[in-house]
Amino acid sequence: MSILLDDLSSREAGVPFMSPTPEEAPGPPVDARVVRTRNDILRTAVDVLVEQGLDAVTHPHLAQAAGYSRATLYNHWPSRNALLRDAFLLRGSGEHSTPAGDLRTDLIAELTKFRSEMEQHRIHRALAVLVTLTATTPDLADVRDKLVADGEHVLRELLAPVLAGPELEAAVLALSGTVLNAALFHGQLPSDAVIAATVDFVLCTVDRKRP
Amino acid sequence: MSILLDDLSSREAGVPFMSPTPEEAPGPPVDARVVRTRNDILRTAVDVLVEQGLDAVTHPHLAQAAGYSRATLYNHWPSRNALLRDAFLLRGSGEHSTPAGDLRTDLIAELTKFRSEMEQHRIHRALAVLVTLTATTPDLADVRDKLVADGEHVLRELLAPVLAGPELEAAVLALSGTVLNAALFHGQLPSDAVIAATVDFVLCTVDRKRP
């Protein structure tokens, strides 16, 4: 127990008054403890957001949940939006599959990975909050765009050799949209059969184009 | 100007202490002014939600925005969630197209109508808030399910004669998911060409099944 307390107090003591953000990368090296503190707090913020909702994401509540002082949180992030911005960027859009060379198998694997990220980390809840916030906080739109671009990049790379223009856009929107729609608006993740059927809708058109 | 004030004060005076909800329909007839008051406030709540975000949806702010007393609002809805529930149910999922008999034309018309509801009424913002709230307020799930079922029913009726099981589910999720995904996660509504391409993915599979 004393070890825990010691560890906690040393963490507190080691945090200088500075607010390094990923965009400020060039500059003096950031103390490893500062990075650890920041990431501890940001991960806690995402957990609290997903489990308890946006109203629970306050500096005092996060300070208690992450085991740091309120002053530390305010020093790093003067506003909740600043904290949420870094939390979303650290969390990212989740893991991806590794394409193996068969388009149908690879598309199904990528959507299945997307589904398991939702199942394990409930990233759809974080995404819903991000989208809700972006409606009234336009300066979060770049965070949303970054996460969405990262979230889609495997699908896009798989489909770019066989579709283009509006068809490529529609395929990316329909495939990821099926998983998002099920998770967010239907409260349940899509079954294997639904994922396969969605992939086959797109591949039917791809096949038809083949000479 | 005095007419407006008179009208406003008579509305205030005419509101008895009662909270009729759509589910309580059987019973004594509800005074038309009460219905008007309720609907005025609920419509204002959706407008405020869509324009200013969830934080702006408070009894005092809505009372001011709708031109009623705070007491009236608290009498009708003791909690914000109770008010939001009725507001979402009154708002509904928007207007639908009227199928004319050609499957491709009808599917495109329905998705185009969905897109225009988003464009004109920003219903995707209300939906995003509803989804976010449902994550931490499970008793709003039935409201979400009701709106989603109503939102999808034309698509489902159009596709039920030609698809079934996971293919039908996948088609409904992919078609509405394309529009939702574009509006919510990409910050822009899908083009005509993207809507047509998504419909054609599904119809390719439908055509292939034909003898």
Coordinates of C-alpha atoms in Angstrom, one line a residue:
Chain A
M1 CA 0.0 0.0 0.0
S2 CA 2.8 2.4 0.9
I3 CA 4.4 1.5 -2.4
L4 CA 1.3 2.6 -4.2
L5 CA 1.1 5.8 -2.3
D6 CA 4.8 6.5 -2.8
D7 CA 4.4 5.9 -6.5
L8 CA 1.4 8.2 -6.7
S9 CA 3.1 11.0 -4.8
S10 CA 6.3 10.7 -6.9
R11 CA 4.1 10.9 -10.0
E12 CA 2.5 14.0 -8.7
A13 CA 5.8 15.6 -7.8
G14 CA 7.3 14.8 -11.1
V15 CA 4.9 16.7 -13.2
P16 CA 6.2 20.1 -14.2
F17 CA 4.0 22.9 -15.3
M18 CA 3.8 22.3 -19.0
S19 CA 1.4 21.1 -21.6
P20 CA 3.1 19.1 -24.3
T21 CA 0.8 18.0 -27.0
P22 CA 1.4 15.7 -30.0
E23 CA 1.5 18.7 -32.3
E24 CA 4.3 20.3 -30.3
A25 CA 6.6 17.4 -30.9
P26 CA 9.7 19.4 -32.0
G27 CA 11.4 20.9 -28.9
P28 CA 13.2 19.6 -25.8
P29 CA 12.6 16.0 -25.0
V30 CA 9.6 15.5 -22.7
D31 CA 10.2 13.8 -19.4
A32 CA 9.0 10.1 -19.6
R33 CA 7.0 10.6 -16.4
V34 CA 5.1 13.5 -18.0
V35 CA 4.2 11.3 -21.0
R36 CA 3.1 8.6 -18.6
T37 CA 1.0 11.0 -16.6
R38 CA -0.6 12.4 -19.7
N39 CA -1.4 9.0 -21.1
D40 CA -2.7 7.7 -17.8
I41 CA -5.2 10.6 -17.6
L42 CA -6.2 10.4 -21.3
R43 CA -6.9 6.7 -21.1
T44 CA -8.9 7.3 -18.0
A45 CA -10.8 10.0 -19.8
V46 CA -11.8 7.6 -22.6
D47 CA -12.8 4.9 -20.1
V48 CA -15.0 7.3 -18.1
L49 CA -16.5 8.7 -21.3
V50 CA -17.4 5.2 -22.6
E51 CA -18.6 3.8 -19.3
Q52 CA -20.3 6.8 -17.7
G53 CA -21.0 9.3 -20.5
L54 CA -19.8 12.8 -21.3
D55 CA -21.3 14.4 -18.2
A56 CA -18.8 12.4 -16.1
V57 CA -15.8 13.8 -17.9
T58 CA -14.9 16.6 -15.6
H59 CA -11.4 17.6 -14.3
P60 CA -12.3 16.8 -10.7
H61 CA -13.8 13.4 -11.5
L62 CA -11.0 12.4 -13.8
A63 CA -8.4 13.5 -11.3
Q64 CA -9.9 11.2 -8.7
A65 CA -10.4 8.3 -11.2
A66 CA -6.8 8.5 -12.6
G67 CA -5.2 9.2 -9.2
Y68 CA -3.7 12.7 -10.0
S69 CA -4.3 16.1 -8.5
R70 CA -6.8 18.4 -10.1
A71 CA -4.0 20.9 -10.6
T72 CA -2.1 18.4 -12.7
L73 CA -5.1 18.0 -15.0
Y74 CA -5.8 21.8 -15.3
N75 CA -2.1 22.4 -16.0
H76 CA -2.1 19.9 -18.9
W77 CA -5.5 20.8 -20.3
P78 CA -7.1 24.1 -19.4
S79 CA -10.5 23.0 -20.9
R80 CA -12.5 19.8 -21.2
N81 CA -12.4 20.1 -25.0
A82 CA -8.6 20.3 -25.0
L83 CA -8.5 17.1 -22.9
L84 CA -11.0 15.3 -25.0
R85 CA -9.1 16.3 -28.2
D86 CA -5.9 14.6 -26.9
A87 CA -7.9 11.7 -25.5
F88 CA -9.5 10.9 -28.8
L89 CA -6.2 11.3 -30.7
L90 CA -4.4 9.0 -28.2
R91 CA -7.2 6.4 -28.4
G92 CA -7.2 6.4 -32.2
S93 CA -9.7 4.4 -34.2
G94 CA -8.7 1.0 -33.0
E95 CA -6.7 -1.9 -34.5
H96 CA -6.9 -3.1 -38.0
S97 CA -6.6 -6.5 -39.7
T98 CA -3.7 -7.5 -41.9
P99 CA -4.8 -8.1 -45.5
A100 CA -3.7 -11.6 -46.8
G101 CA -4.4 -11.2 -50.5
D102 CA -8.0 -12.4 -51.0
L103 CA -10.3 -9.4 -51.4
R104 CA -13.5 -11.0 -49.9
T105 CA -11.6 -12.6 -47.0
D106 CA -9.7 -9.4 -46.3
L107 CA -12.8 -7.2 -46.4
I108 CA -14.6 -9.6 -44.0
A109 CA -11.6 -9.7 -41.7
E110 CA -11.4 -5.9 -41.5
L111 CA -15.1 -5.5 -40.7
T112 CA -14.8 -8.3 -38.2
K113 CA -11.9 -6.5 -36.6
F114 CA -13.9 -3.3 -36.5
R115 CA -16.7 -5.1 -34.8
S116 CA -14.4 -6.7 -32.2
E117 CA -12.9 -3.2 -31.4
M118 CA -16.4 -2.1 -30.7
E119 CA -17.1 -5.2 -28.6
Q120 CA -13.9 -4.9 -26.6
H121 CA -13.4 -1.2 -26.3
R122 CA -16.9 0.2 -27.1
I123 CA -15.2 2.6 -29.5
H124 CA -18.6 3.3 -31.1
R125 CA -19.6 5.1 -27.8
A126 CA -16.6 7.3 -28.0
L127 CA -17.3 7.9 -31.7
A128 CA -20.9 8.9 -30.9
V129 CA -19.8 11.4 -28.3
L130 CA -17.1 12.8 -30.7
V131 CA -19.8 13.3 -33.4
T132 CA -22.2 14.9 -31.0
L133 CA -19.5 17.3 -29.7
T134 CA -18.3 18.1 -33.2
A135 CA -21.9 19.4 -34.1
T136 CA -21.4 22.2 -31.6
T137 CA -17.6 22.4 -31.4
P138 CA -16.4 22.7 -35.0
D139 CA -12.8 22.7 -34.0
L140 CA -13.1 19.0 -33.1
A141 CA -13.9 18.3 -36.7
D142 CA -10.2 17.7 -37.6
V143 CA -10.0 15.1 -34.8
R144 CA -13.1 13.3 -36.1
D145 CA -11.7 13.4 -39.7
K146 CA -8.4 12.0 -38.5
L147 CA -10.0 9.1 -36.7
V148 CA -12.4 8.4 -39.6
A149 CA -9.6 8.5 -42.2
D150 CA -7.5 6.1 -40.0
G151 CA -10.5 3.9 -39.3
E152 CA -11.2 3.6 -43.1
H153 CA -7.8 3.3 -44.5
V154 CA -7.6 -0.5 -44.8
L155 CA -11.0 -0.7 -46.4
R156 CA -10.0 2.0 -48.8
E157 CA -6.7 0.4 -49.7
L158 CA -8.4 -2.9 -50.4
L159 CA -11.0 -1.4 -52.6
A160 CA -9.1 1.3 -54.5
P161 CA -7.7 -1.2 -57.0
V162 CA -11.2 -2.4 -58.1
L163 CA -13.5 0.7 -57.6
A164 CA -13.1 4.4 -58.1
G165 CA -15.0 7.7 -57.7
P166 CA -18.5 7.5 -56.2
E167 CA -18.5 3.7 -56.2
L168 CA -15.4 3.6 -54.0
E169 CA -16.9 6.2 -51.7
A170 CA -20.2 4.4 -51.5
A171 CA -18.4 1.0 -50.8
V172 CA -16.4 2.5 -47.9
L173 CA -19.4 4.3 -46.5
A174 CA -21.7 1.2 -46.9
L175 CA -19.2 -1.3 -45.4
S176 CA -18.2 0.7 -42.4
G177 CA -21.7 2.2 -42.2
T178 CA -23.2 -1.2 -41.7
V179 CA -21.1 -1.9 -38.6
L180 CA -21.6 1.6 -37.3
N181 CA -25.4 1.6 -38.0
A182 CA -25.8 -1.7 -36.2
A183 CA -23.8 -0.8 -33.2
L184 CA -25.0 2.8 -32.7
F185 CA -28.6 2.7 -33.9
H186 CA -29.6 -0.9 -33.4
G187 CA -27.8 -1.5 -30.1
Q188 CA -26.3 -4.7 -31.4
L189 CA -23.2 -5.7 -33.4
P190 CA -23.7 -7.2 -36.9
S191 CA -23.6 -11.0 -37.2
D192 CA -21.0 -12.7 -39.3
A193 CA -23.7 -13.4 -41.9
V194 CA -24.6 -9.7 -42.1
I195 CA -21.0 -8.7 -42.5
A196 CA -20.5 -11.3 -45.2
A197 CA -23.7 -10.2 -47.0
T198 CA -22.6 -6.5 -47.0
V199 CA -19.2 -7.4 -48.4
D200 CA -21.0 -9.5 -51.1
F201 CA -23.2 -6.6 -52.2
V202 CA -20.0 -4.7 -53.0
L203 CA -18.2 -7.6 -54.5
C204 CA -21.1 -8.4 -56.8
T205 CA -20.6 -5.0 -58.5
V206 CA -16.8 -5.6 -58.5
D207 CA -17.3 -9.0 -60.2
R208 CA -19.6 -7.6 -62.8
K209 CA -17.0 -5.1 -63.9
R210 CA -14.5 -7.9 -64.6
P211 CA -14.0 -8.7 -68.3
Chain B
M1 CA -47.2 43.4 -29.3
S2 CA -49.9 43.3 -26.6
I3 CA -51.6 40.5 -28.5
L4 CA -48.5 38.5 -28.2
L5 CA -48.2 39.1 -24.5
D6 CA -51.9 38.3 -24.0
D7 CA -51.6 35.2 -25.9
L8 CA -48.5 34.2 -23.9
S9 CA -50.1 34.9 -20.5
S10 CA -53.3 33.1 -21.5
R11 CA -51.2 30.1 -22.5
E12 CA -49.4 30.2 -19.1
A13 CA -52.6 30.4 -17.2
G14 CA -54.3 27.7 -19.2
V15 CA -51.8 25.0 -18.3
P16 CA -53.0 22.8 -15.5
F17 CA -50.8 20.6 -13.3
M18 CA -50.7 17.5 -15.4
S19 CA -48.4 15.6 -17.6
P20 CA -50.2 13.9 -20.4
T21 CA -47.9 11.7 -22.6
P22 CA -48.7 9.9 -25.8
E23 CA -48.8 6.6 -24.0
E24 CA -51.5 7.9 -21.6
A25 CA -54.0 8.4 -24.4
P26 CA -57.0 6.7 -22.8
G27 CA -58.6 9.0 -20.2
P28 CA -60.3 12.4 -20.1
P29 CA -59.7 14.5 -23.2
V30 CA -56.7 16.7 -22.9
D31 CA -57.2 20.5 -23.2
A32 CA -56.1 21.6 -26.7
R33 CA -54.0 24.3 -25.1
V34 CA -52.2 21.8 -23.0
V35 CA -51.3 19.9 -26.2
R36 CA -50.2 23.0 -27.9
T37 CA -48.1 24.0 -24.9
R38 CA -46.5 20.6 -24.8
N39 CA -45.7 20.5 -28.5
D40 CA -44.4 24.1 -28.5
I41 CA -41.9 23.2 -25.8
L42 CA -41.0 19.8 -27.3
R43 CA -40.3 21.4 -30.7
T44 CA -38.2 24.1 -29.1
A45 CA -36.3 21.4 -27.2
V46 CA -35.4 19.6 -30.5
D47 CA -34.4 22.9 -32.1
V48 CA -32.2 23.8 -29.2
L49 CA -30.7 20.4 -29.1
V50 CA -29.8 20.4 -32.8
E51 CA -28.6 24.0 -32.9
Q52 CA -26.9 24.4 -29.5
G53 CA -26.2 20.9 -28.3
L54 CA -27.3 18.9 -25.3
D55 CA -25.7 21.2 -22.7
A56 CA -28.2 23.9 -23.7
V57 CA -31.2 21.6 -23.1
T58 CA -32.1 22.8 -19.6
H59 CA -35.5 23.6 -18.2
P60 CA -34.7 27.3 -17.6
H61 CA -33.2 27.8 -21.0
L62 CA -36.1 26.0 -22.8
A63 CA -38.6 28.0 -20.8
Q64 CA -37.1 31.2 -22.0
A65 CA -36.7 30.0 -25.6
A66 CA -40.3 28.6 -25.8
G67 CA -41.9 31.5 -23.9
Y68 CA -43.3 29.5 -21.0
S69 CA -42.6 29.6 -17.3
R70 CA -40.1 27.3 -15.7
A71 CA -42.9 25.9 -13.5
T72 CA -44.8 24.8 -16.6
L73 CA -41.9 22.9 -17.9
Y74 CA -41.2 21.2 -14.5
N75 CA -44.8 20.3 -14.2
H76 CA -44.9 18.6 -17.6
W77 CA -41.5 16.9 -17.3
P78 CA -39.8 16.5 -13.9
S79 CA -36.5 15.5 -15.5
R80 CA -34.6 16.3 -18.7
N81 CA -34.7 12.7 -19.8
A82 CA -38.5 12.7 -19.6
L83 CA -38.6 15.9 -21.7
L84 CA -36.1 14.5 -24.2
R85 CA -38.0 11.2 -24.5
D86 CA -41.2 13.1 -25.5
A87 CA -39.3 15.5 -27.7
F88 CA -37.7 12.6 -29.7
L89 CA -41.0 10.8 -30.0
L90 CA -42.8 13.9 -31.2
R91 CA -40.0 14.7 -33.7
G92 CA -40.0 11.2 -35.1
S93 CA -37.6 10.0 -37.7
G94 CA -38.7 12.4 -40.5
E95 CA -40.7 12.2 -43.7
H96 CA -40.6 9.3 -46.1
S97 CA -40.9 9.0 -49.9
T98 CA -43.9 7.3 -51.5
P99 CA -42.9 4.2 -53.5
A100 CA -44.0 4.3 -57.2
G101 CA -43.3 0.8 -58.2
D102 CA -39.7 0.7 -59.6
L103 CA -37.4 -0.8 -57.0
R104 CA -34.2 1.2 -58.0
T105 CA -36.1 4.5 -58.3
D106 CA -37.9 3.9 -55.0
L107 CA -34.8 3.0 -53.1
I108 CA -33.0 6.1 -54.4
A109 CA -36.0 8.3 -53.7
E110 CA -36.2 7.0 -50.1
L111 CA -32.5 7.6 -49.4
T112 CA -32.7 11.0 -51.1
K113 CA -35.6 11.9 -48.8
F114 CA -33.6 10.7 -45.8
R115 CA -30.7 13.0 -46.9
S116 CA -33.1 15.9 -47.3
E117 CA -34.5 15.4 -43.8
M118 CA -30.9 15.7 -42.6
E119 CA -30.2 18.7 -44.7
Q120 CA -33.4 20.6 -43.7
H121 CA -33.9 19.4 -40.1
R122 CA -30.4 18.1 -39.1
I123 CA -32.1 15.0 -37.7
H124 CA -28.7 13.3 -37.7
R125 CA -27.6 15.6 -34.9
A126 CA -30.7 14.7 -32.8
L127 CA -30.0 11.0 -33.6
A128 CA -26.3 11.3 -32.5
V129 CA -27.4 12.8 -29.2
L130 CA -30.1 10.1 -28.8
V131 CA -27.5 7.4 -29.4
T132 CA -25.0 9.1 -27.0
L133 CA -27.7 9.4 -24.3
T134 CA -28.9 5.8 -24.8
A135 CA -25.4 4.5 -23.9
T136 CA -25.7 5.8 -20.4
T137 CA -29.5 5.9 -20.1
P138 CA -30.8 2.5 -21.1
D139 CA -34.4 3.4 -20.7
L140 CA -34.1 5.6 -23.8
A141 CA -33.4 2.5 -25.9
D142 CA -37.0 2.0 -26.7
V143 CA -37.2 5.5 -28.1
R144 CA -34.2 4.9 -30.2
D145 CA -35.6 1.6 -31.4
K146 CA -39.0 3.2 -32.3
L147 CA -37.4 6.0 -34.3
V148 CA -35.0 3.6 -36.1
A149 CA -37.8 1.2 -36.9
D150 CA -39.9 4.0 -38.3
G151 CA -36.9 5.4 -40.1
E152 CA -36.3 2.1 -41.8
H153 CA -39.7 0.9 -42.6
V154 CA -40.0 2.1 -46.2
L155 CA -36.6 0.6 -47.1
R156 CA -37.5 -2.7 -45.4
E157 CA -40.9 -2.9 -47.2
L158 CA -39.2 -2.2 -50.5
L159 CA -36.6 -4.9 -50.0
A160 CA -38.6 -7.6 -48.2
P161 CA -40.0 -9.1 -51.4
V162 CA -36.6 -9.6 -52.9
L163 CA -34.2 -10.3 -49.9
A164 CA -34.5 -12.2 -46.7
G165 CA -32.6 -13.0 -43.5
P166 CA -29.1 -11.6 -43.1
E167 CA -29.2 -10.2 -46.7
L168 CA -32.3 -8.1 -45.9
E169 CA -30.7 -6.9 -42.6
A170 CA -27.4 -6.1 -44.4
A171 CA -29.2 -4.2 -47.1
V172 CA -31.2 -2.1 -44.7
L173 CA -28.1 -1.4 -42.6
A174 CA -25.9 -0.7 -45.6
L175 CA -28.3 1.7 -47.3
S176 CA -29.3 3.7 -44.3
G177 CA -25.8 3.3 -42.9
T178 CA -24.3 5.0 -46.0
V179 CA -26.3 8.2 -45.4
L180 CA -25.8 8.1 -41.6
N181 CA -22.1 7.4 -41.9
A182 CA -21.6 10.3 -44.4
A183 CA -23.6 12.8 -42.3
L184 CA -22.3 11.9 -38.9
F185 CA -18.7 10.8 -39.4
H186 CA -17.8 12.6 -42.6
G187 CA -19.6 15.8 -42.0
Q188 CA -21.1 15.9 -45.4
L189 CA -24.2 14.4 -47.0
P190 CA -23.8 11.7 -49.7
S191 CA -23.9 12.9 -53.3
D192 CA -26.6 11.6 -55.7
A193 CA -23.9 9.4 -57.3
V194 CA -22.9 7.8 -54.0
I195 CA -26.6 7.1 -53.1
A196 CA -27.1 5.5 -56.5
A197 CA -23.9 3.4 -56.2
T198 CA -25.0 2.1 -52.8
V199 CA -28.4 1.1 -54.1
D200 CA -26.8 -0.6 -57.1
F201 CA -24.5 -2.7 -54.8
V202 CA -27.6 -4.1 -53.3
L203 CA -29.5 -4.5 -56.6
C204 CA -26.6 -6.4 -58.2
T205 CA -27.2 -9.1 -55.6
V206 CA -31.0 -8.9 -56.1
D207 CA -30.6 -9.2 -59.9
R208 CA -28.2 -12.2 -59.6
K209 CA -30.9 -14.1 -57.6
R210 CA -33.4 -13.7 -60.4
P211 CA -33.9 -16.8 -62.5

